Structures are given as structure tokens and as C-alpha cells.
CSV table of C-alpha atoms and ligand atoms in Angstrom, one decimal:
chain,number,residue,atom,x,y,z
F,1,UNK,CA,-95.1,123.8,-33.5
F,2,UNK,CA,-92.9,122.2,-30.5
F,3,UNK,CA,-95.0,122.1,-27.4
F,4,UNK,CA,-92.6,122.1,-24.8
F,5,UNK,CA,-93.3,120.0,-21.5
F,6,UNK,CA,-92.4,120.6,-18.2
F,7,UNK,CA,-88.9,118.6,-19.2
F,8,UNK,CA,-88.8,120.2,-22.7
F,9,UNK,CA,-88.9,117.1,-24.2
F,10,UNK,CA,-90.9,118.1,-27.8
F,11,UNK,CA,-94.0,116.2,-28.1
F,12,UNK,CA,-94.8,115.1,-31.8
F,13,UNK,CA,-98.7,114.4,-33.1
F,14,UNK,CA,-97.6,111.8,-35.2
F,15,UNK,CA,-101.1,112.7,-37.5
F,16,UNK,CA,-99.6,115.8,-38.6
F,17,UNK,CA,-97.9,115.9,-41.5
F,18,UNK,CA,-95.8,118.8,-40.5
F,19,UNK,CA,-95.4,116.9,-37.0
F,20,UNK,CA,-94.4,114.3,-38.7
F,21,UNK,CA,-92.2,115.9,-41.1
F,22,UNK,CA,-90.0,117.6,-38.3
F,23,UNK,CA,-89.8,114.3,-36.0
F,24,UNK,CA,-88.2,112.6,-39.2
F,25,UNK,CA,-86.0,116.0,-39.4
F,26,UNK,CA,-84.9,115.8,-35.3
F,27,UNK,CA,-84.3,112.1,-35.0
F,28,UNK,CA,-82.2,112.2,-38.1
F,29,UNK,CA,-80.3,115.9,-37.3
F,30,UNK,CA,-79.9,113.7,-33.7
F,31,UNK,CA,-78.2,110.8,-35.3
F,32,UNK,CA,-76.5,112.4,-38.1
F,33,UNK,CA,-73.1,111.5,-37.3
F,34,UNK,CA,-73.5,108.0,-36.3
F,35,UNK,CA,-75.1,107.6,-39.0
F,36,UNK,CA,-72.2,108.8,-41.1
F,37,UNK,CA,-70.2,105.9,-39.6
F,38,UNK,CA,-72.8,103.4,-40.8
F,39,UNK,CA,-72.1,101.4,-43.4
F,40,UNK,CA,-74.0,102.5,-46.5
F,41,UNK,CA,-77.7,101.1,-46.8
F,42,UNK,CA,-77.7,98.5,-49.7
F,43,UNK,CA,-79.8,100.1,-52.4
F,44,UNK,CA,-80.1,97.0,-55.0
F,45,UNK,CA,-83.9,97.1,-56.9
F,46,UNK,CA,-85.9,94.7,-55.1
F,47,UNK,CA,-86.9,91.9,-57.7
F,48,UNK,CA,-90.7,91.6,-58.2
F,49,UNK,CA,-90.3,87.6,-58.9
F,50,UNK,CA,-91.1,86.1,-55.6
F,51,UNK,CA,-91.3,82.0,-55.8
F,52,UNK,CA,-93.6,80.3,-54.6
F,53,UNK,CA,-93.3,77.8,-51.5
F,54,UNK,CA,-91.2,75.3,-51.4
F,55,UNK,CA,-92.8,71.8,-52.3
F,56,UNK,CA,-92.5,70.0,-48.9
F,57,UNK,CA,-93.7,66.7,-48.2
F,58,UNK,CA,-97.1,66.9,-46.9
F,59,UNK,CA,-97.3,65.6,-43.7
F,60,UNK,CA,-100.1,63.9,-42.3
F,61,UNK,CA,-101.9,64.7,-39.0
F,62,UNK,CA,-102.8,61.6,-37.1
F,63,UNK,CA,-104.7,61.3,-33.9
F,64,UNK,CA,-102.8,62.7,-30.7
F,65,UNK,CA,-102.8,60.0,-27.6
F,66,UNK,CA,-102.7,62.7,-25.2
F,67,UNK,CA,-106.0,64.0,-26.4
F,68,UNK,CA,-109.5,61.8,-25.6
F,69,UNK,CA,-112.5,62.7,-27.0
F,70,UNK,CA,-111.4,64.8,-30.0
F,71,UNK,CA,-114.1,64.2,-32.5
F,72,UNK,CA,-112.5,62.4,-35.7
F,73,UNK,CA,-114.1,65.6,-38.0
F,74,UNK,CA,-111.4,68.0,-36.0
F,75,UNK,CA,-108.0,65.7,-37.7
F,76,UNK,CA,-110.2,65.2,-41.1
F,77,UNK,CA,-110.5,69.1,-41.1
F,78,UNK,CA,-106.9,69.9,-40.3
F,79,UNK,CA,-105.7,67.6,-42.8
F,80,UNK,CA,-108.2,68.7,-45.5
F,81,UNK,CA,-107.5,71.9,-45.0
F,82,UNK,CA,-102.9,71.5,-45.4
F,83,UNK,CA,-104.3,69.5,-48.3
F,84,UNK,CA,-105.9,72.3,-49.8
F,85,UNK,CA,-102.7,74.3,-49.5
F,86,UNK,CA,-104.5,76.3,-46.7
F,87,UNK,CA,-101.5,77.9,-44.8
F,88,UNK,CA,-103.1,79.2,-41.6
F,89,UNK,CA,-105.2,77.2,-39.3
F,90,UNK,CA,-107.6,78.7,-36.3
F,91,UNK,CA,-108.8,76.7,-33.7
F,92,UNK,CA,-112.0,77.9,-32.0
F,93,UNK,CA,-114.7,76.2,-29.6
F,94,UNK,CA,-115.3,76.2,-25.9
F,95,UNK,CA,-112.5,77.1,-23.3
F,96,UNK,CA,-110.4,74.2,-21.8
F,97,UNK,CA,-111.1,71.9,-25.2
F,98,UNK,CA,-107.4,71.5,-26.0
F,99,UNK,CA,-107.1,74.2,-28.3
F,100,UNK,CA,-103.9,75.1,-27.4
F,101,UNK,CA,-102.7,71.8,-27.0
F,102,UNK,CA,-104.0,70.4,-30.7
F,103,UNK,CA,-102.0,73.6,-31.7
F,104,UNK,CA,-99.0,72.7,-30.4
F,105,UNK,CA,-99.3,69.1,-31.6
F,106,UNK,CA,-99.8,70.2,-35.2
F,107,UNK,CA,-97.1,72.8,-34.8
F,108,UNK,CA,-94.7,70.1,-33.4
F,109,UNK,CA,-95.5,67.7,-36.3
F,110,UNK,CA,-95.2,69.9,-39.2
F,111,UNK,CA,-91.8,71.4,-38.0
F,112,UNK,CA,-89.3,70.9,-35.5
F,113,UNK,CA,-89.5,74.3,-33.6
F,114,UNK,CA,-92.3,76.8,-33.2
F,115,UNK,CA,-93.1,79.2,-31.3
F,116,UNK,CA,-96.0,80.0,-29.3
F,117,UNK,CA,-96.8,83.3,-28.0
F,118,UNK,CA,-100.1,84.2,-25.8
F,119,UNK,CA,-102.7,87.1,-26.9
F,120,UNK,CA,-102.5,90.4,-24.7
F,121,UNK,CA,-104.4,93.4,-24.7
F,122,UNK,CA,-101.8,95.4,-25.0
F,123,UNK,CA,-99.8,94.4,-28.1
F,124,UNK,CA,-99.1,96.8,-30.5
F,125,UNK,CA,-98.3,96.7,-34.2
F,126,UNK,CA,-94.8,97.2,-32.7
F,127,UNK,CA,-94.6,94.0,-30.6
F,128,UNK,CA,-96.4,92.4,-33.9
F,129,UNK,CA,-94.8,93.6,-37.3
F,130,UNK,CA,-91.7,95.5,-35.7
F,131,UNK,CA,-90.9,99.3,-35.5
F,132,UNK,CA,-87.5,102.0,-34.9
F,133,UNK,CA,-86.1,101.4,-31.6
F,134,UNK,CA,-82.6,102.6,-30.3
F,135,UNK,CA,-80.3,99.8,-30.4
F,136,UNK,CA,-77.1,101.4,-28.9
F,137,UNK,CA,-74.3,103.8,-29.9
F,138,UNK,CA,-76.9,106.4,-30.7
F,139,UNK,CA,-78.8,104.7,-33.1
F,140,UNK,CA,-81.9,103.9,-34.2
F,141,UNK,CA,-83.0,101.3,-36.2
F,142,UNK,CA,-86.3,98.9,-37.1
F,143,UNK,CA,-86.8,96.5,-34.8
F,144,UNK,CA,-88.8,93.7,-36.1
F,145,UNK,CA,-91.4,92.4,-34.0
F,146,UNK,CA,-92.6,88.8,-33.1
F,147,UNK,CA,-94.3,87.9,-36.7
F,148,UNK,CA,-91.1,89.0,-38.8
F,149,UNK,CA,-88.5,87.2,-36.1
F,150,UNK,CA,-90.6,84.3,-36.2
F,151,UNK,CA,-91.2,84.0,-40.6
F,152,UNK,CA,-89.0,80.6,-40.4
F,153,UNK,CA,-91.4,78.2,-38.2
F,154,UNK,CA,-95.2,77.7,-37.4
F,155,UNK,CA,-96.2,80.5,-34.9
F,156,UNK,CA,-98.9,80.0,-32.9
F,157,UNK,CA,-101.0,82.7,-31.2
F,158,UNK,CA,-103.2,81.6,-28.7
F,159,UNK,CA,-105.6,83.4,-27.8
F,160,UNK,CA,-106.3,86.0,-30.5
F,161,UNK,CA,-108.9,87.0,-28.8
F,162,UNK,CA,-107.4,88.7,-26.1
F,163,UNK,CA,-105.6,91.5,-28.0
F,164,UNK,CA,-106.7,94.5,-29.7
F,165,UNK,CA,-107.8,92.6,-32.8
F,166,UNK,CA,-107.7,96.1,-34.6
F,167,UNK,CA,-103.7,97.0,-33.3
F,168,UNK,CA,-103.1,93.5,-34.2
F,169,UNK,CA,-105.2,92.5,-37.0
F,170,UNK,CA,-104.4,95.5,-39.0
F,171,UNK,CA,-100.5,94.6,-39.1
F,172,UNK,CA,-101.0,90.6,-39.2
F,173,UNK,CA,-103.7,91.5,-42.7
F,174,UNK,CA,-101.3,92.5,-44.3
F,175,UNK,CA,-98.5,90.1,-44.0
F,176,UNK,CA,-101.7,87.5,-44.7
F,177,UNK,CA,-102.9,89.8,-47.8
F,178,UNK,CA,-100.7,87.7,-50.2
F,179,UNK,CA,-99.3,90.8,-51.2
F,180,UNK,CA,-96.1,92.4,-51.1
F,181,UNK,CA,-96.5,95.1,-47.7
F,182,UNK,CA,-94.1,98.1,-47.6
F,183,UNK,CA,-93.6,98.7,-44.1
F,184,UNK,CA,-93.0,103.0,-42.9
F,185,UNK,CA,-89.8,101.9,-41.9
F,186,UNK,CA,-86.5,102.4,-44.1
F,187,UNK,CA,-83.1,100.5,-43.8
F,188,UNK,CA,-81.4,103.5,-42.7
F,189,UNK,CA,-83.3,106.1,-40.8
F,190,UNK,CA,-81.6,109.3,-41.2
F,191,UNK,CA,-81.5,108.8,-45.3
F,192,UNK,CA,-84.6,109.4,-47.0
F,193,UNK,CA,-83.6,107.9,-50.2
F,194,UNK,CA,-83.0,104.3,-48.5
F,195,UNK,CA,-85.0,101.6,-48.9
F,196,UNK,CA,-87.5,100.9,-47.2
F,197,UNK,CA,-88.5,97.8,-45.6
F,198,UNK,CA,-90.9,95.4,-47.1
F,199,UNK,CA,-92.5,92.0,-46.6
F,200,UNK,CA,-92.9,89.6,-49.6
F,201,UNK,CA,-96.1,87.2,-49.3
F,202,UNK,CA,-94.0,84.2,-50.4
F,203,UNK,CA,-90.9,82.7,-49.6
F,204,UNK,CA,-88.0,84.0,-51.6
F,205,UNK,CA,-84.6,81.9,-51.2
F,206,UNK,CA,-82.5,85.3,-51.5
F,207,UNK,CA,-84.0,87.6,-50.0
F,208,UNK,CA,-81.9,91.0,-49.7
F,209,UNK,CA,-81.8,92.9,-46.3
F,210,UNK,CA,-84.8,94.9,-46.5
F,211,UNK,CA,-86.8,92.3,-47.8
F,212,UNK,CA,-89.2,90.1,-45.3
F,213,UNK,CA,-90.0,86.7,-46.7
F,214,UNK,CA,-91.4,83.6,-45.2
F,215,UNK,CA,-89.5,80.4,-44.8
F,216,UNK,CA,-91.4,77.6,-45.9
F,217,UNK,CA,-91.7,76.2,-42.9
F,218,UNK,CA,-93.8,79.4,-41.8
F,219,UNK,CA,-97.7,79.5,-41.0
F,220,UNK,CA,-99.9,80.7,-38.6
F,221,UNK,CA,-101.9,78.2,-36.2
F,222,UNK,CA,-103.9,80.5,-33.8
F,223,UNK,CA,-106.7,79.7,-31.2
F,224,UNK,CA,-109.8,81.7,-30.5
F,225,UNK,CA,-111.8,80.9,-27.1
F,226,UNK,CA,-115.6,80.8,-28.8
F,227,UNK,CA,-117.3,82.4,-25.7
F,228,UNK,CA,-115.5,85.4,-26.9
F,229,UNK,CA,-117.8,86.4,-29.6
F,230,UNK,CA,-116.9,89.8,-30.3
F,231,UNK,CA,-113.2,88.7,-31.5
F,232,UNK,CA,-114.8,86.9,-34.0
F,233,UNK,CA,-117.1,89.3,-35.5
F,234,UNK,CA,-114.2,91.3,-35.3
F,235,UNK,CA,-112.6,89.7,-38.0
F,236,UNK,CA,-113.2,91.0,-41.0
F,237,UNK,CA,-114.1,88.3,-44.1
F,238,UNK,CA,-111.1,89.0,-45.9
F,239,UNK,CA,-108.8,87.7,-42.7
F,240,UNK,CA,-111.1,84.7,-42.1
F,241,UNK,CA,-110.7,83.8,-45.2
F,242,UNK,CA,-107.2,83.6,-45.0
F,243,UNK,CA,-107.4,80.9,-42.1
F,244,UNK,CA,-109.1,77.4,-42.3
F,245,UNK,CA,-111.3,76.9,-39.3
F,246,UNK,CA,-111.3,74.2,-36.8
F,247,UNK,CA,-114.4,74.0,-34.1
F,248,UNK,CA,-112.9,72.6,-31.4
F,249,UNK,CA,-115.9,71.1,-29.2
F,250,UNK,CA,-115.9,69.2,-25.7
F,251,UNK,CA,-116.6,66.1,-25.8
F,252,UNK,CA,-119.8,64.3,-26.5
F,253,UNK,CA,-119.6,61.3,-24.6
F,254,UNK,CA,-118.7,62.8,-21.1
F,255,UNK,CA,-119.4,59.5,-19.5
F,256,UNK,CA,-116.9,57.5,-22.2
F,257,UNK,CA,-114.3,60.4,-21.6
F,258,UNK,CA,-114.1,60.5,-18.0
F,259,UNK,CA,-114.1,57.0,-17.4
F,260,UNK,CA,-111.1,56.6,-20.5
F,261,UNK,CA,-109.3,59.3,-18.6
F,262,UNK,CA,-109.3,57.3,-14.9
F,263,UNK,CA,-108.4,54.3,-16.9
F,264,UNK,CA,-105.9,55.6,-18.4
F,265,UNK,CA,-104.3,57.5,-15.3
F,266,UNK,CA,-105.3,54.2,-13.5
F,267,UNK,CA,-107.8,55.9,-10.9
F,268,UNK,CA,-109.7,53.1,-11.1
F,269,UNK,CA,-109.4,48.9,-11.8
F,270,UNK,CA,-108.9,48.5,-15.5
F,271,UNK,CA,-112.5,46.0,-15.0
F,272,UNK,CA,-113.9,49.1,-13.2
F,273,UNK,CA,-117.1,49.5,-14.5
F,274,UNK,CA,-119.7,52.4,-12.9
F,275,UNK,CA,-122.9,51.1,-11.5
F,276,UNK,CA,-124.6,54.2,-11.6
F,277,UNK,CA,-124.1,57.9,-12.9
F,278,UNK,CA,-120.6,58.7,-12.4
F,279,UNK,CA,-120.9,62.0,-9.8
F,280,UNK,CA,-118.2,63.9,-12.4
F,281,UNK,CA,-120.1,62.8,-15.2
F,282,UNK,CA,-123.2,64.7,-14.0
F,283,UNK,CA,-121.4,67.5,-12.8
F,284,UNK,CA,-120.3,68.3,-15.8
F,285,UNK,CA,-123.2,68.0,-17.7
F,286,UNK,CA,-124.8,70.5,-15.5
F,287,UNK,CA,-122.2,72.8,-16.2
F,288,UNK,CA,-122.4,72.4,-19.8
F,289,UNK,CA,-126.2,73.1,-19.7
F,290,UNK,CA,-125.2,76.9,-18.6
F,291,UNK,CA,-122.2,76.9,-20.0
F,292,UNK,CA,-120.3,74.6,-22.1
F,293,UNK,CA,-116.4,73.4,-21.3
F,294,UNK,CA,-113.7,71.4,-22.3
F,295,UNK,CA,-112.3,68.9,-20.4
F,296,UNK,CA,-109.1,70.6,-19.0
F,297,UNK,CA,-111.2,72.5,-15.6
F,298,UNK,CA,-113.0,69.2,-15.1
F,299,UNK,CA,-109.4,67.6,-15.6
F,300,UNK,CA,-108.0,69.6,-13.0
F,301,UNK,CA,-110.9,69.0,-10.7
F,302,UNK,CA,-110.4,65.4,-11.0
F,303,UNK,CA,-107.0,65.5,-9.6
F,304,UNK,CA,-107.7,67.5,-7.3
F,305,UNK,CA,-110.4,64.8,-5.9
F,306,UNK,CA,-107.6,62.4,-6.2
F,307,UNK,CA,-104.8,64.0,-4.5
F,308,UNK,CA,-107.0,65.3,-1.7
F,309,UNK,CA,-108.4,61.7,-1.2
F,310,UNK,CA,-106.7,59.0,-3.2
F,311,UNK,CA,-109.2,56.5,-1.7
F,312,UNK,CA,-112.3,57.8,-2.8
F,313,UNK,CA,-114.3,55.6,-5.7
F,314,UNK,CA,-114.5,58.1,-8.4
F,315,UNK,CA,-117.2,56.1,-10.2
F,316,UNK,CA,-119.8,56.4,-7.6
F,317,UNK,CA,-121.1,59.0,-4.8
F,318,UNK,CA,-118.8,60.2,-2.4
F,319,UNK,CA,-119.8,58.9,1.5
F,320,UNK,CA,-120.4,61.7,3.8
F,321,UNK,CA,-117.3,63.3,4.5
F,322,UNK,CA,-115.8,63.0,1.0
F,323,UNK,CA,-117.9,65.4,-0.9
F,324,UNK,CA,-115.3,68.0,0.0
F,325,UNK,CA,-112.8,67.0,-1.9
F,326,UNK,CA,-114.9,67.3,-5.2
F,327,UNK,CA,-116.1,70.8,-3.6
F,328,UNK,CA,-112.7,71.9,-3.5
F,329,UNK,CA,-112.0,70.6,-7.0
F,330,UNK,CA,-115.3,72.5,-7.8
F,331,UNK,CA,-114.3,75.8,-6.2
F,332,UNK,CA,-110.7,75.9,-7.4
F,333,UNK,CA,-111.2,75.5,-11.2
F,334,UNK,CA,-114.9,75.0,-12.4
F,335,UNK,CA,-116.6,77.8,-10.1
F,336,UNK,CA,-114.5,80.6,-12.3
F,337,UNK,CA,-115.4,79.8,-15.4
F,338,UNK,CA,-119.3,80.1,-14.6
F,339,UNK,CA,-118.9,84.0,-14.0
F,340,UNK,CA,-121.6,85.3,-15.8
F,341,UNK,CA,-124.2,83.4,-15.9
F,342,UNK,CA,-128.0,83.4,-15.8
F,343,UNK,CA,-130.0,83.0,-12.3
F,344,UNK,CA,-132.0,80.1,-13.0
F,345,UNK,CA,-128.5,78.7,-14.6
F,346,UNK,CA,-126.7,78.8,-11.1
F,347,UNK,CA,-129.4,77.3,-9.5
F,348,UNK,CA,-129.9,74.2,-11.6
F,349,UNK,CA,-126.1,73.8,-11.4
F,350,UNK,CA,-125.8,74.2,-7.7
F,351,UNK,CA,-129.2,71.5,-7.3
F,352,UNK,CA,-127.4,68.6,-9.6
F,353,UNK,CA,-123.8,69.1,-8.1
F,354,UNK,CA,-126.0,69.0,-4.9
F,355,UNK,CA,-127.4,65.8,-5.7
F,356,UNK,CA,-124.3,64.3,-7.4
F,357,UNK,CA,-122.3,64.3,-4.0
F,358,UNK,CA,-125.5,63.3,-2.3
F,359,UNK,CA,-125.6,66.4,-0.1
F,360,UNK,CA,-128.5,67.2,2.1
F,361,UNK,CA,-131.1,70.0,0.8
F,362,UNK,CA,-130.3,71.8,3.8
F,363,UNK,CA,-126.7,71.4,4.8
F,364,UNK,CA,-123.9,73.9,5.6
F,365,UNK,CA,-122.2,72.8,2.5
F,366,UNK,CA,-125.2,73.2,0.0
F,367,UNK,CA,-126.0,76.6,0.8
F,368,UNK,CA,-122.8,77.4,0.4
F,369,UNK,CA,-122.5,76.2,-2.9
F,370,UNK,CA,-125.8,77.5,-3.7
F,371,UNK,CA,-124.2,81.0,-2.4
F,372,UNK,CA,-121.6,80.7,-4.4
F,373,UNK,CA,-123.3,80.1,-8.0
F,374,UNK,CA,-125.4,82.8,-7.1
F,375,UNK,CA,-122.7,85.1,-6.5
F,376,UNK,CA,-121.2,84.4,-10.1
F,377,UNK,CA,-125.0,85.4,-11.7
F,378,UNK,CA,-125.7,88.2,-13.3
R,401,LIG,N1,-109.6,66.2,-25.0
R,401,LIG,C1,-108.7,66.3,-24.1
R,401,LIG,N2,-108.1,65.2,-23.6
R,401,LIG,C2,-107.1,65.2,-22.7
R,401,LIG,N3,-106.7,66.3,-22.1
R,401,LIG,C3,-107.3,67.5,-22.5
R,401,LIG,C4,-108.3,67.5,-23.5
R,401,LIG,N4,-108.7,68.8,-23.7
R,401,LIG,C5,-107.9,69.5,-22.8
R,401,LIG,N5,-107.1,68.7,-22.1
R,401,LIG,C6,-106.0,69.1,-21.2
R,401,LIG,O1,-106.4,70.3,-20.6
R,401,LIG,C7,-105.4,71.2,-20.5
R,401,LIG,C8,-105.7,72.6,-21.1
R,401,LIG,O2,-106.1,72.4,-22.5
R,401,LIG,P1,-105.9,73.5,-23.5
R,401,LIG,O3,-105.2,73.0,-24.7
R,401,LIG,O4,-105.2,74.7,-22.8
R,401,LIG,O5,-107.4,73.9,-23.8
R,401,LIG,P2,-107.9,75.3,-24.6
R,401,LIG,O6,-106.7,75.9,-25.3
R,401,LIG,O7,-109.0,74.8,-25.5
R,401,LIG,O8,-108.5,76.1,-23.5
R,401,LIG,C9,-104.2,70.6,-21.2
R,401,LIG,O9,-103.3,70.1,-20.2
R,401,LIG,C10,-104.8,69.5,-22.0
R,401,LIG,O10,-103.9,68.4,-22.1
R,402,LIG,MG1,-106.0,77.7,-24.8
């Protein structure tokens, strides 16, 4: 029964039937008479043929300038896999690798509009598949959500990881199920006998109202940041199966990347060559040995150097009073990614960076960086 509240507005358990039974009963008693002004709900037979995509030409993947490093197997493996006719494509590795960015790039070169839209832990099936929402005059009517607006283009969703795999998952299975998914929604709310709507696994080049289909241009590129374990185990086999996975590691040769990268943004002479260790180089090496990441944080600590002190020689050891500047760089975008980890971890990073800027055992800026590691350990 109605459990009044303290504004008398009836509160529904939506896992009772008889709940259930009576919301159906108010919201369509509430919007009885607009929905006597609505136009009748088409009620043709859906047809069961659905065709299958669209031949397009297959478009290769080639090697994106704006990304160093990537290892060649990442572009064999995205290209294998559109070979094999694998629609969806997940992107996994270390944070900062250029996930998101290769995702884009494939999305970009594949179609001429996508959309890209960024994990949360609070998306709902709503947000993802659709559901009733008023939409003026009085009425209500399904809504779809960001899969179903998007069924023409590549969609990317970065960082799957970050939402409630299970709110999200659930919904996203079934459009990737390769069958045909009736949604709980129907065409006209207040008339039980409508049709309700449903979402065809293939394109369909008539597709009547209540009918979901994907264009051919549709697919699903998403990334997954590797550190995040859970969200992968989260995954059930069937879903992973649906996607073909690229590992998207940071680069082997950190010594070859940095110095392409300050060639390339001409940091240094183009006949530049480093003597020794490159301070950078070992930072980051450090890093990687508690934690691994991509190039973007080192990236932005690199500028940061530059634009705080566009003198500084970036291929060897900073003098005395430049060290800042790559503790800065440091601080601002490497120091948060290493929340987390291990003791003995922050101490051998804080000893090498210590080392790579030449900084004395027992100087001001030392312990602090020492402090600072240690604060991040668990
Ligand atoms: N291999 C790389 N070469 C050049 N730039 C990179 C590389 N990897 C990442 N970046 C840069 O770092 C930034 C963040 O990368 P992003 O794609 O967001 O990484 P991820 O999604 O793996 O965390 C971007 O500006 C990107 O261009
Ligand atoms: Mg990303």
C-alpha cells in the first residue's frame, strides 16, 4: 500500500509486483488525457530479418605522429583485430600511456565524428541505455540514454573503470549480446498494448520507431586504466569476449623516448646528444620500478622544467639552483600518481630522484622529498 511521506508524495518499491503494478496504474490515470491527444503509437510487427553490417571499406590504422614510443604490436593488434570483423576495441595498460589518445585517433580515422564520454561512478542504466522521463506538456516518454543517441558513430568510453561496471555493464551486455534486447519501456506509456521498445544487434536500414539499430559506422572503443584491477575481473567472459584487447604499455626505451620528445619539441640542438644519464630518464625509471606510467605525467613534468627554466640542459644534471624546477614538475604531476605505494618503494624513488638532480644527502630539499614519498606509503 501507498506509504504516504511527510509531502504525500506515494513512494513505489519498484520490486513489488503490486508496487509496480499500481505505479504503471498512477502515472498512466496521471497522463490519461494528454495522452489521448497523442498521436497513436505505430503498432506495425517488427520484422525479425535484421541485415547484417554494411560492407565498408576497411580502413587501415597506420602509426599516429603524435604518439612516440607506441610499440608496433599495439597498430598490428588494432588492425588484426577490425580485420577479423571485431567490432569493439578496449584499450588497457598503465595510466598516462595514451589510451585515450590512440582512442580518439582510431575513432577519428574510422569515422568522421565520435563521441567520447568519460566513466563516472554514478551512471546509471538510465544515463546508459535510456529510460521514461517527462518531456513537457505532461508527458512522459523514454528517454534514450548516451549508447542509443550515439548508435551512428564510434563511441568511446574512457575509463570504464570508473563506473559501476554492474549499473553499466548489465545495460551495455546486452546491446553487445548480438541479440535482439526488449527494453521495459513501451512507445506509449499510458497504453499497455503498445510496443515496446527494442534494440536490434545489427544495423537495419529501416528501422521503425521502436526499433534501436546500429548504424554501421557504430562500435565501441573503450579504455580501461590496468592499475584498476577489480574493473577487470569484473567483467564477466562473455563481455570480454565481445571486445578485442589492446595492452597499451609505456614505453620501453625511456631514454630513446625522452630524448625523441625534446627533439621533436626542440628542447634541445637537433646534434644534442646526452653524455650521461639523462636526469628524466632516471626519474622515471625509478618510478616505474614502484609503479609503472605512461609518458603523459612525465610529459607534463617536462614542460613544466621548461617553462619554469627554459635555459636549463635537459640532458644532463641540473646546477645547484635548478633542481627545483624538476621538483616542481615532480610534485605537481608525478608525486600523485604514487599514492599507495610500498615503504621501501618511496624510499628507493625518493634516493634516485635524489641523486638524479644531484641533491645533497642531507639538504632541505631531500628530506622534503623524502617526506613527501613517505607520506603517499602505505
Ligand atoms: N606515447 C606517447 N607519445 C606522446 N604523447 C603521449 C604518449 N602517451 C601519452 N601522451 C600524451 O599524454 C597525454 C595523456 O595521454 P592519455 O591518452 O590521456 O593517456 P591514458 O589515457 O593512457 O591515461 C596526452 O596529451 C598524450 O598526447
Ligand atoms: Mg585516459
Amino acid at each position: 500500500m501507498a506509504m504516504p511521506t511527510a509531502h504525500n508524495i506515494p513512494i513505489y518499491r519498484g520490486l513489488d509486483e503490486k508496487d509496480r503494478q499500481r505505479l504503471t496504474r498512477d502515472v498512466s490515470a496521471a497522463f490519461a488525457r494528454a495522452a489521448a491527444e497523442m498521436p497513436a503509437a505505430q503498432k506495425t510487427e517488427p520484422e525479425e530479418e535484421a541485415v547484417g553490417p554494411t560492407s565498408q571499406d576497411l580502413v587501415e590504422i597506420p602509426e599516429f605522429s603524435d604518439l612516440i614510443g607506441v610499440d608496433p604490436a599495439v597498430y598490428r593488434q588494432i588492425n588484426a583485430a577490425l580485420k577479423a570483423g571485431k567490432q569493439h576495441l578496449m584499450f588497457y595498460g598503465p595510466p598516462g600511456t595514451g589510451k585515450t589518445t590512440l582512442a580518439q585517433l582510431v575513432a577519428g580515422t574510422l569515422h568522421d565524428v565520435y563521441t567520447m564520454i568519460t566513466g563516472s561512478a554514478d551512471w546509471t542504466s538510465q544515463d546508459v541505455i535510456g529510460g521514461y522521463q517527462p518531456v513537457g506538456e505532461g508527458r512522459v516518454s523514454f528517454v534514450p540514454g548516451v549508447l542509443l543517441q550515439n548508435f551512428d558513430r564510434p563511441l568511446i568510453v574512457d575509463e570504464l573503470n570508473r563506473c559501476d561496471i554492474d549499473k553499466v555493464i548489465g545495460p551495455l551486455f546486452t546491446v553487445l549480446s548480438e541479440q535482439k534486447t526488449t527494453l521495459p519501456y513501451r512507445t506509449d506509456i499510458a497504453d499497455a498494448e503498445s510496443l515496446a521498445y527494442v534494440i536490434l544487434p545489427k544495423p537495419k536500414p529501416s528501422a521503425a520507431a521502436h526499433e534501436f539499430a546500429p548504424k554501421p559506422g557504430w562500435r565501441i572503443l573503450a579504455t580501461i586504466n590496468s592499475i584498476d584491477k577489480a574493473a577487470l575481473y569484473q567483467m564477466s567472459f562473455a563481455l570480454t569476449r565481445r571486445f578485442g584487447w589492446i595492452y597499451v604499455d609505456a614505453p620501453r626505451d625511456l631514454r630513446g623516448f625522452l630524448v625523441e620528445v625534446m627533439h621533436k619539441w626542440e628542447m634541445v640542438d637537433a646534434d644534442d646528444e646526452p653524455a650521461g644519464p639523462i636526469p628524466l630518464e632516471r626519474i622515471w625509471r625509478a618510478i616505474n620500478g614502484a609503479r609503472v606510467i605512461g609518458p603523459a605525467p612525465i610529459l607534463d613534468m617536462l614542460k613544466t622544467v621548461r617553462a619554469i627554466d627554459p635555459d636549463l640542459n635537459l640532458l644532463a644534471a641540473p646546477e645547484v639552483d635548478q633542481a627545483s624546477a624538476y621538483l616542481d614538475g615532480f610534485y605537481m604531476y608525478v608525486l600523485p600518481m604514487l599514492d599507495g605505494i610500498l615503504r621501501k618503494q618511496a624510499i628507493a624513488v625518493a634516493t634516485e630522484v635524489r641523486d638524479a638532480l644531484d641533491l645533497a644527502d642531507k639538504s632541505e630539499e631531500a628530506r622534503t622529498l623524502a617526506e613527501r614519498l613517505m607520506d603517499l606509503a602505505v
